[in-house]
Coordinates of N, CA, C and O in Angstrom, one line a residue:
M485 N -0.9 -6.6 -3.2 CA -0.3 -6.9 -2.2 C -1.9 -7.3 -1.5 O -2.7 -6.7 -1.5
G486 N -1.8 -8.6 -0.8 CA -3.3 -8.8 -0.3 C -3.0 -9.5 1.1 O -1.9 -9.9 1.4
R487 N -4.2 -9.6 1.9 CA -3.9 -10.0 3.2 C -5.2 -10.9 3.6 O -6.2 -10.3 3.5
S488 N -5.3 -11.7 4.2 CA -6.3 -12.4 4.6 C -6.1 -12.9 6.0 O -4.9 -13.1 6.5
S489 N -7.4 -13.0 6.8 CA -7.0 -13.3 7.9 C -8.1 -14.3 8.9 O -8.9 -14.8 8.2
R490 N -7.7 -15.3 9.5 CA -8.2 -16.1 10.4 C -7.7 -16.3 11.8 O -6.9 -16.8 12.0
Q491 N -8.7 -15.6 12.8 CA -8.2 -15.5 14.0 C -6.9 -14.9 14.4 O -6.9 -13.6 13.8
S492 N -5.8 -15.0 14.7 CA -4.8 -14.5 14.8 C -3.7 -15.0 13.8 O -2.5 -14.4 13.8
T493 N -4.1 -15.5 12.8 CA -2.9 -16.0 11.8 C -3.1 -15.2 10.5 O -4.6 -14.9 10.1
H494 N -2.5 -14.4 9.9 CA -2.7 -13.5 9.0 C -1.7 -13.9 7.6 O -0.4 -14.1 7.9
A495 N -2.6 -14.4 6.5 CA -1.8 -14.5 5.6 C -1.7 -13.5 4.4 O -2.5 -12.6 3.9
I496 N -0.4 -13.2 3.9 CA 0.2 -12.2 3.1 C 0.4 -12.9 1.6 O 0.9 -13.6 1.7
G497 N -0.3 -12.2 0.5 CA -0.1 -12.6 -0.6 C 0.3 -11.5 -1.6 O -0.3 -10.5 -1.5
V498 N 1.4 -11.8 -2.4 CA 1.9 -10.8 -3.5 C 1.9 -11.4 -4.6 O 2.3 -12.2 -4.9
E499 N 1.5 -10.4 -5.7 CA 1.8 -10.7 -7.2 C 2.2 -9.5 -8.0 O 1.6 -8.3 -7.7
T500 N 3.5 -9.4 -8.3 CA 3.9 -8.3 -8.9 C 3.7 -8.7 -10.2 O 4.5 -9.8 -11.0
L501 N 3.8 -7.6 -11.1 CA 3.7 -7.6 -12.7 C 5.2 -7.3 -13.1 O 6.2 -7.0 -12.4
E502 N 5.3 -8.5 -14.2 CA 6.5 -8.6 -14.8 C 7.5 -7.5 -14.8 O 8.7 -7.8 -14.6
P503 N 6.8 -6.1 -15.3 CA 7.8 -5.3 -15.4 C 8.7 -4.5 -14.2 O 9.6 -4.0 -14.0
Y504 N 8.0 -4.9 -13.1 CA 8.3 -4.4 -11.7 C 8.9 -5.5 -10.7 O 9.6 -5.2 -9.6
R505 N 9.3 -6.6 -11.5 CA 9.8 -7.8 -10.5 C 11.2 -7.5 -10.1 O 11.9 -6.7 -11.2
Q506 N 11.9 -8.0 -9.6 CA 13.2 -8.3 -8.8 C 14.0 -6.8 -8.6 O 14.8 -6.5 -8.8
K507 N 12.9 -5.6 -8.1 CA 13.0 -4.3 -7.7 C 13.0 -4.3 -6.1 O 13.3 -3.2 -5.7
G508 N 12.6 -5.2 -5.5 CA 12.4 -5.1 -4.2 C 11.1 -4.7 -3.8 O 10.9 -4.3 -2.5
L509 N 10.5 -4.6 -4.4 CA 8.9 -3.6 -4.3 C 8.4 -4.4 -3.2 O 7.4 -3.8 -2.3
S510 N 7.9 -5.7 -3.5 CA 7.1 -6.6 -2.7 C 7.5 -6.9 -1.2 O 6.9 -6.9 -0.4
S511 N 9.0 -7.1 -1.2 CA 9.4 -7.3 0.3 C 9.4 -5.9 0.9 O 9.4 -5.8 2.2
T512 N 9.6 -4.8 0.4 CA 9.6 -3.6 0.9 C 8.1 -3.2 1.5 O 8.2 -2.6 2.6
L513 N 7.3 -3.5 0.8 CA 5.7 -3.6 1.3 C 5.4 -4.4 2.5 O 5.0 -4.2 3.4
A514 N 5.8 -5.5 2.3 CA 5.5 -6.9 3.0 C 6.3 -6.7 4.5 O 5.7 -7.2 5.4
Y515 N 7.4 -6.2 4.7 CA 8.2 -6.0 5.7 C 7.5 -5.1 6.9 O 7.4 -5.8 7.9
P516 N 7.1 -4.2 6.6 CA 6.5 -3.3 7.6 C 4.9 -3.9 7.9 O 4.7 -3.9 9.2
L517 N 4.4 -4.6 6.9 CA 3.0 -5.4 7.5 C 3.3 -6.4 8.0 O 2.8 -6.4 9.5
K518 N 4.4 -7.3 8.0 CA 4.8 -8.2 8.7 C 5.0 -7.5 10.2 O 5.1 -8.4 11.4
N519 N 5.7 -6.4 10.5 CA 6.0 -5.8 11.6 C 4.9 -5.8 12.6 O 4.6 -5.7 13.6
R520 N 3.9 -5.0 12.1 CA 2.7 -4.5 12.2 C 2.0 -5.8 12.6 O 1.5 -5.6 14.2
L521 N 1.7 -6.8 12.0 CA 1.1 -7.9 12.1 C 1.8 -8.6 13.9 O 1.2 -9.0 14.7
H522 N 3.1 -8.5 13.6 CA 4.0 -9.4 14.9 C 3.5 -7.9 16.4 O 3.6 -9.0 17.2
Q523 N 3.5 -7.2 15.8 CA 3.2 -6.0 17.1 C 1.6 -6.5 17.7 O 1.4 -6.2 19.0
E524 N 0.8 -6.8 16.9 CA -0.4 -7.2 17.3 C -0.4 -8.7 17.8 O -1.8 -9.0 17.7
A525 N 0.6 -9.2 17.8 CA 0.7 -10.7 18.6 C 0.0 -11.4 17.5 O -0.5 -12.7 17.9
A526 N 0.1 -11.0 16.3 CA -0.3 -12.2 15.1 C 0.5 -13.2 14.3 O 1.7 -12.7 14.5
T527 N 0.2 -14.2 14.0 CA 0.8 -15.1 13.1 C 0.8 -14.9 12.1 O -0.4 -14.4 11.2
V528 N 1.9 -14.5 11.2 CA 2.3 -14.3 9.8 C 2.6 -15.3 8.9 O 3.4 -16.3 9.2
W529 N 1.6 -15.6 8.0 CA 1.7 -16.7 7.4 C 2.0 -16.4 5.3 O 1.2 -15.7 5.1
W530 N 3.1 -17.2 4.9 CA 3.4 -16.8 3.5 C 3.6 -18.1 3.1 O 4.5 -19.1 3.5
D531 N 3.1 -18.6 1.7 CA 3.6 -19.4 1.3 C 3.3 -19.8 0.0 O 3.1 -18.8 -0.9
C532 N 4.1 -20.6 -0.7 CA 4.6 -20.4 -2.1 C 5.1 -22.0 -2.4 O 5.4 -22.7 -1.5
M533 N 5.0 -22.0 -3.9 CA 5.4 -23.6 -4.4 C 7.2 -23.6 -4.0 O 7.9 -22.6 -4.1
D534 N 7.7 -24.6 -3.6 CA 9.1 -24.9 -3.5 C 9.9 -24.6 -5.0 O 11.0 -24.0 -5.0
S535 N 9.3 -24.6 -6.1 CA 9.9 -24.0 -7.1 C 9.8 -22.5 -7.4 O 10.5 -22.1 -8.0
N536 N 9.2 -21.6 -6.8 CA 9.1 -20.4 -6.7 C 10.0 -19.5 -5.9 O 9.4 -19.2 -4.7
I537 N 11.3 -19.8 -6.3 CA 12.4 -19.2 -5.4 C 12.2 -17.8 -5.3 O 12.5 -17.2 -4.1
G538 N 11.6 -16.8 -6.2 CA 11.4 -15.4 -6.2 C 10.7 -14.9 -4.7 O 10.9 -14.2 -4.2
S539 N 9.7 -16.3 -4.5 CA 8.6 -15.5 -3.8 C 9.4 -16.0 -2.1 O 9.3 -15.4 -1.3
Q540 N 10.2 -17.1 -2.3 CA 10.8 -17.5 -1.0 C 11.9 -16.5 -0.9 O 11.9 -15.7 0.4
K541 N 12.6 -15.6 -1.8 CA 13.3 -14.6 -1.4 C 12.9 -13.5 -0.7 O 13.4 -12.8 0.0
T542 N 11.5 -13.2 -1.4 CA 10.9 -11.8 -1.2 C 10.3 -12.2 0.6 O 10.6 -11.1 1.1
A543 N 9.9 -13.5 0.8 CA 9.7 -13.7 2.1 C 11.0 -13.0 3.0 O 10.6 -12.9 4.2
E544 N 12.1 -14.0 2.8 CA 12.9 -13.6 3.7 C 13.5 -12.4 3.8 O 14.0 -11.9 4.7
K545 N 13.4 -11.5 2.7 CA 13.8 -10.2 2.5 C 12.7 -9.1 3.7 O 13.4 -8.2 4.2
A546 N 11.5 -10.1 3.7 CA 10.7 -9.3 4.5 C 10.8 -9.6 6.0 O 9.8 -9.4 6.7
G547 N 11.6 -10.7 6.3 CA 11.9 -11.2 7.7 C 11.3 -12.2 8.0 O 11.2 -12.7 9.4
L548 N 10.8 -13.3 7.1 CA 10.1 -14.1 7.4 C 11.1 -15.3 7.2 O 12.0 -15.2 6.5
F549 N 10.5 -16.5 7.7 CA 11.4 -17.7 7.5 C 10.9 -19.0 7.5 O 9.7 -19.2 7.8
L550 N 11.2 -19.8 6.9 CA 10.6 -21.3 6.5 C 10.4 -21.8 8.2 O 11.2 -21.9 8.9
S551 N 9.1 -22.3 8.2 CA 8.9 -22.9 9.6 C 8.3 -24.6 9.2 O 8.6 -25.2 10.2
H552 N 7.5 -24.8 7.9 CA 7.6 -26.0 7.4 C 7.1 -25.9 6.0 O 7.1 -25.2 5.5
R553 N 7.1 -27.7 5.8 CA 7.0 -27.6 4.5 C 5.7 -28.9 4.6 O 5.3 -29.3 5.5
Y554 N 4.8 -28.6 3.3 CA 3.6 -29.4 3.1 C 3.5 -30.0 1.8 O 3.8 -29.2 0.9
E555 N 2.8 -31.1 1.8 CA 2.6 -31.3 0.2 C 1.1 -31.1 -0.3 O 0.0 -31.5 0.8
I556 N 0.9 -30.9 -1.4 CA -0.4 -30.7 -1.9 C -0.5 -31.6 -3.3 O 0.2 -32.0 -3.6
A557 N -1.7 -32.0 -3.4 CA -2.3 -32.6 -4.6 C -3.3 -31.8 -5.5 O -3.9 -31.1 -5.1
W558 N -2.6 -31.9 -6.6 CA -3.3 -31.2 -8.1 C -4.4 -32.2 -8.5 O -3.7 -33.0 -9.2
F559 N -5.6 -31.8 -8.8 CA -6.3 -32.2 -9.7 C -6.7 -31.6 -10.9 O -7.0 -30.3 -10.7
S560 N -7.2 -32.2 -11.9 CA -7.6 -31.4 -13.3 C -8.9 -32.1 -13.6 O -8.9 -33.3 -13.7
Y561 N -9.9 -31.5 -14.1 CA -11.3 -32.2 -14.6 C -11.2 -31.9 -16.0 O -11.0 -30.5 -16.4
P562 N -11.8 -32.4 -16.8 CA -12.2 -32.4 -18.1 C -13.0 -31.5 -18.4 O -14.1 -31.2 -17.7
A563 N -12.8 -30.5 -19.3 CA -13.7 -29.4 -19.6 C -14.8 -29.6 -20.2 O -15.1 -30.9 -20.9
Q564 N -16.1 -29.4 -19.6 CA -17.4 -30.0 -20.2 C -18.0 -29.1 -21.3 O -18.0 -27.9 -21.1

């Protein structure tokens, strides 16, 4: 689990190793962190791809909700 911040907005990032997925570990850790940040009047940010249903469910279990969607563009460059 990681956290980065900019002013009063804090982004939570989680990556769970394959053998430990779907056990509720990420949401169990993210929930109290989200609560603590809210107590500090901070905005909590969690983002993931639309296709990452697992991450979306984890965020919901941690007490977060979808506030907006945005589009991103991917670029690839040939190896030199």
